[in-house]
Amino acid sequence: MELELKRKERERLSFCQQLIEKSGMESKLLQSTFGNWKKTEGTEMVYQKTNQIIKHFKTEDLSNIPGLLLFGISGNGKTHLAAAVANEILSQGHSVVFQNVPDLLSKIRTTFNNPEKKETENKIINRLINADLLILDDMGAEKWSEWVEATLYQVIDRRYRSLKPLLITTNNELTMLQKAIGNRTYDRLLEMCIIVQNKGKSYRRSIAQKRIQGEKP
């Protein structure tokens, strides 16, 4: 019995490692956890809601999980919390794809008219659509174009129709996000996601200020 339990645990860990390798998570993101998150004033609600999505993955049908849209100023920990969610869900054996939106769009562009590329636009988009959880980080930072708007809408609409959750982070105010991604995509997000403002101050600026003053971060 003990040997069988050890075998199953090895298989579980191996499977989780494969999920991590396919997730798009970089080393810094893989180190982001709720344990090393630094709570500050104004972050209480965003911390609570990101923890809730993990509980949903543990207890509910994946088709009933609400998405999250986290907005607030840059540097106040939205990406850290999104990565912490990804790491928790990956450890449960669910598939997660974590993509910075400007980087994602750049990656898709490199596939155009390039037969030597192993990945095609369709392969990339299908991976985004099929993951149990898709995290799109820094939405709205990309330069607008009709192609950008159409591509984001395609991804989000297909997840909408597949009843699959999203986690979005943006530094934009909601009115600016709407302009950046277009009305159709924004309307989909309003229907799919709980919208939460991270009201915390910039953690990065706080660290920089302490260094300037000769204090330890």
Tab-separated table of C-alpha atoms in Angstrom:
chain	number	residue	atom	x	y	z
A	1	MET	CA	0.000	0.000	0.000
A	2	GLU	CA	2.787	2.437	0.919
A	3	LEU	CA	4.656	1.715	-2.323
A	4	GLU	CA	1.481	2.276	-4.321
A	5	LEU	CA	0.861	5.623	-2.600
A	6	LYS	CA	4.439	6.701	-3.336
A	7	ARG	CA	4.051	5.694	-6.993
A	8	LYS	CA	0.846	7.692	-7.351
A	9	GLU	CA	2.463	10.717	-5.702
A	10	ARG	CA	5.420	10.520	-8.111
A	11	GLU	CA	3.002	10.348	-11.036
A	12	ARG	CA	1.061	13.331	-9.678
A	13	LEU	CA	4.217	15.405	-9.245
A	14	SER	CA	5.430	14.460	-12.715
A	15	PHE	CA	2.078	15.451	-14.215
A	16	CYS	CA	2.096	18.774	-12.338
A	17	GLN	CA	5.635	19.451	-13.578
A	18	GLN	CA	4.484	18.903	-17.150
A	19	LEU	CA	1.637	21.337	-16.575
A	20	ILE	CA	4.092	23.925	-15.210
A	21	GLU	CA	6.342	23.543	-18.261
A	22	LYS	CA	3.384	24.165	-20.572
A	23	SER	CA	1.977	27.067	-18.568
A	24	GLY	CA	4.252	29.829	-19.859
A	25	MET	CA	5.231	30.719	-16.284
A	26	GLU	CA	8.709	32.216	-15.935
A	27	SER	CA	10.980	31.595	-12.932
A	28	LYS	CA	9.979	34.740	-11.040
A	29	LEU	CA	6.290	33.955	-11.474
A	30	LEU	CA	6.794	30.396	-10.243
A	31	GLN	CA	8.127	31.865	-6.981
A	32	SER	CA	5.009	33.984	-6.419
A	33	THR	CA	2.788	32.534	-3.693
A	34	PHE	CA	0.186	33.724	-1.235
A	35	GLY	CA	2.734	32.958	1.471
A	36	ASN	CA	5.241	35.563	0.218
A	37	TRP	CA	2.580	38.120	-0.748
A	38	LYS	CA	2.915	41.323	1.269
A	39	LYS	CA	-0.509	42.622	2.282
A	40	THR	CA	-0.867	46.381	2.320
A	41	GLU	CA	-3.761	48.733	2.928
A	42	GLY	CA	-6.212	48.618	0.042
A	43	THR	CA	-5.373	45.075	-1.091
A	44	GLU	CA	-7.803	43.230	1.181
A	45	MET	CA	-10.532	42.670	-1.410
A	46	VAL	CA	-8.248	41.606	-4.250
A	47	TYR	CA	-6.532	39.136	-1.899
A	48	GLN	CA	-9.889	37.707	-0.848
A	49	LYS	CA	-11.229	37.318	-4.389
A	50	THR	CA	-8.085	35.660	-5.763
A	51	ASN	CA	-8.241	33.136	-2.920
A	52	GLN	CA	-11.871	32.445	-3.759
A	53	ILE	CA	-11.079	31.360	-7.307
A	54	ILE	CA	-8.786	28.662	-5.890
A	55	LYS	CA	-11.599	27.405	-3.682
A	56	HIS	CA	-13.901	27.286	-6.714
A	57	PHE	CA	-11.420	25.065	-8.551
A	58	LYS	CA	-11.361	22.689	-5.581
A	59	THR	CA	-15.092	22.364	-5.078
A	60	GLU	CA	-17.050	23.210	-8.229
A	61	ASP	CA	-17.607	22.149	-11.796
A	62	LEU	CA	-15.072	24.107	-13.867
A	63	SER	CA	-17.891	25.493	-16.014
A	64	ASN	CA	-19.315	27.354	-12.990
A	65	ILE	CA	-16.187	29.243	-11.987
A	66	PRO	CA	-16.444	33.046	-12.313
A	67	GLY	CA	-13.526	34.908	-13.838
A	68	LEU	CA	-11.701	37.826	-12.264
A	69	LEU	CA	-10.622	41.155	-13.668
A	70	LEU	CA	-8.102	42.889	-11.403
A	71	PHE	CA	-7.354	46.549	-12.075
A	72	GLY	CA	-5.231	49.141	-10.321
A	73	ILE	CA	-2.008	51.109	-10.603
A	74	SER	CA	1.180	49.375	-11.695
A	75	GLY	CA	3.429	47.810	-9.093
A	76	ASN	CA	0.812	46.990	-6.457
A	77	GLY	CA	0.932	43.219	-6.777
A	78	LYS	CA	-1.713	42.208	-9.306
A	79	THR	CA	0.692	40.036	-11.281
A	80	HIS	CA	2.030	38.443	-8.086
A	81	LEU	CA	-1.481	37.448	-7.018
A	82	ALA	CA	-2.352	36.164	-10.488
A	83	ALA	CA	0.798	34.036	-10.473
A	84	ALA	CA	0.006	32.793	-6.961
A	85	VAL	CA	-3.405	31.654	-8.230
A	86	ALA	CA	-1.733	29.905	-11.179
A	87	ASN	CA	0.735	28.084	-8.931
A	88	GLU	CA	-1.997	26.889	-6.576
A	89	ILE	CA	-4.176	25.634	-9.418
A	90	LEU	CA	-1.270	23.959	-11.195
A	91	SER	CA	-0.496	22.102	-7.961
A	92	GLN	CA	-4.078	20.775	-8.012
A	93	GLY	CA	-3.433	19.197	-11.412
A	94	HIS	CA	-5.350	21.726	-13.506
A	95	SER	CA	-3.918	23.260	-16.672
A	96	VAL	CA	-3.099	26.979	-16.622
A	97	VAL	CA	-1.749	29.266	-19.311
A	98	PHE	CA	-0.237	32.532	-18.075
A	99	GLN	CA	0.536	35.139	-20.739
A	100	ASN	CA	1.568	38.758	-20.694
A	101	VAL	CA	-0.730	40.234	-23.343
A	102	PRO	CA	1.815	42.358	-25.284
A	103	ASP	CA	4.235	39.388	-25.317
A	104	LEU	CA	1.469	37.045	-26.441
A	105	LEU	CA	0.491	39.267	-29.356
A	106	SER	CA	4.142	39.603	-30.350
A	107	LYS	CA	4.497	35.808	-30.265
A	108	ILE	CA	1.478	35.390	-32.532
A	109	ARG	CA	2.828	37.972	-34.988
A	110	THR	CA	6.101	36.054	-35.353
A	111	THR	CA	4.175	33.106	-36.797
A	112	PHE	CA	2.943	35.116	-39.778
A	113	ASN	CA	4.548	34.133	-43.091
A	114	ASN	CA	7.145	32.058	-41.268
A	115	PRO	CA	6.904	28.389	-42.303
A	116	GLU	CA	9.878	27.485	-40.093
A	117	LYS	CA	7.935	28.313	-36.935
A	118	LYS	CA	6.782	25.150	-35.153
A	119	GLU	CA	3.909	27.039	-33.540
A	120	THR	CA	1.159	28.500	-35.667
A	121	GLU	CA	-1.339	31.172	-34.709
A	122	ASN	CA	-4.048	28.514	-34.401
A	123	LYS	CA	-1.926	26.337	-32.108
A	124	ILE	CA	-1.202	29.248	-29.797
A	125	ILE	CA	-4.819	30.357	-29.653
A	126	ASN	CA	-6.095	26.803	-29.140
A	127	ARG	CA	-3.765	26.428	-26.152
A	128	LEU	CA	-5.201	29.631	-24.677
A	129	ILE	CA	-8.738	28.424	-25.202
A	130	ASN	CA	-8.299	24.866	-23.926
A	131	ALA	CA	-6.533	25.594	-20.615
A	132	ASP	CA	-8.625	25.121	-17.471
A	133	LEU	CA	-7.620	28.660	-16.488
A	134	LEU	CA	-6.288	31.392	-18.771
A	135	ILE	CA	-4.469	34.308	-17.146
A	136	LEU	CA	-3.904	37.372	-19.324
A	137	ASP	CA	-1.552	39.777	-17.576
A	138	ASP	CA	-1.217	43.499	-18.309
A	139	MET	CA	-4.148	43.735	-20.708
A	140	GLY	CA	-4.483	47.175	-22.238
A	141	ALA	CA	-0.725	47.774	-22.407
A	142	GLU	CA	-0.663	46.655	-26.043
A	143	LYS	CA	-0.913	49.191	-28.863
A	144	TRP	CA	-4.405	49.151	-30.311
A	145	SER	CA	-5.063	47.981	-33.863
A	146	GLU	CA	-7.967	46.247	-35.551
A	147	TRP	CA	-5.953	43.014	-35.548
A	148	VAL	CA	-5.225	43.286	-31.804
A	149	GLU	CA	-8.888	43.911	-31.027
A	150	ALA	CA	-10.036	41.026	-33.227
A	151	THR	CA	-7.452	38.613	-31.793
A	152	LEU	CA	-8.309	39.351	-28.168
A	153	TYR	CA	-11.998	39.091	-28.932
A	154	GLN	CA	-11.493	35.702	-30.585
A	155	VAL	CA	-9.729	34.281	-27.529
A	156	ILE	CA	-12.123	35.717	-24.958
A	157	ASP	CA	-15.278	34.940	-26.932
A	158	ARG	CA	-14.266	31.309	-27.437
A	159	ARG	CA	-13.587	30.899	-23.740
A	160	TYR	CA	-16.927	32.569	-23.057
A	161	ARG	CA	-18.704	30.060	-25.281
A	162	SER	CA	-16.760	27.176	-23.711
A	163	LEU	CA	-17.695	28.327	-20.169
A	164	LYS	CA	-14.026	28.558	-19.163
A	165	PRO	CA	-12.766	31.104	-16.625
A	166	LEU	CA	-10.342	33.962	-17.167
A	167	LEU	CA	-8.153	35.958	-14.831
A	168	ILE	CA	-7.228	39.372	-16.228
A	169	THR	CA	-4.897	42.009	-14.807
A	170	THR	CA	-4.655	45.568	-16.081
A	171	ASN	CA	-3.078	48.827	-14.982
A	172	ASN	CA	-5.801	50.751	-16.805
A	173	GLU	CA	-8.908	52.343	-15.387
A	174	LEU	CA	-11.956	50.549	-16.750
A	175	THR	CA	-12.882	53.294	-19.220
A	176	MET	CA	-9.353	53.210	-20.641
A	177	LEU	CA	-9.401	49.408	-20.806
A	178	GLN	CA	-12.632	49.547	-22.792
A	179	LYS	CA	-11.004	51.873	-25.326
A	180	ALA	CA	-7.879	49.708	-25.485
A	181	ILE	CA	-9.607	46.378	-26.204
A	182	GLY	CA	-12.865	47.444	-27.866
A	183	ASN	CA	-16.499	47.330	-26.816
A	184	ARG	CA	-17.219	43.714	-27.795
A	185	THR	CA	-14.294	42.290	-25.841
A	186	TYR	CA	-14.981	44.540	-22.863
A	187	ASP	CA	-18.651	43.512	-22.775
A	188	ARG	CA	-17.611	39.840	-22.716
A	189	LEU	CA	-15.314	40.523	-19.761
A	190	LEU	CA	-18.082	42.307	-17.868
A	191	GLU	CA	-20.262	39.223	-18.225
A	192	MET	CA	-17.540	36.674	-17.480
A	193	CYS	CA	-15.619	38.326	-14.657
A	194	ILE	CA	-15.974	39.704	-11.159
A	195	ILE	CA	-14.292	43.106	-11.321
A	196	VAL	CA	-12.049	44.004	-8.389
A	197	GLN	CA	-9.918	47.093	-7.869
A	198	ASN	CA	-6.573	46.674	-6.170
A	199	LYS	CA	-6.396	49.910	-4.192
A	200	GLY	CA	-2.937	49.255	-2.791
A	201	LYS	CA	-0.061	51.629	-3.419
A	202	SER	CA	2.843	50.664	-5.652
A	203	TYR	CA	4.976	48.153	-3.767
A	204	ARG	CA	7.855	48.671	-6.211
A	205	ARG	CA	7.881	52.425	-5.566
A	206	SER	CA	7.827	51.797	-1.826
A	207	ILE	CA	10.897	49.559	-2.109
A	208	ALA	CA	12.685	52.110	-4.299
A	209	GLN	CA	11.937	54.897	-1.810
A	210	LYS	CA	13.346	52.863	1.080
A	211	ARG	CA	16.524	52.149	-0.886
A	212	ILE	CA	16.933	55.843	-1.647
A	213	GLN	CA	16.640	56.561	2.045
A	214	GLY	CA	19.122	53.802	2.891
A	215	GLU	CA	16.545	51.562	4.560
A	216	LYS	CA	16.078	47.839	4.052
A	217	PRO	CA	13.122	47.011	1.759
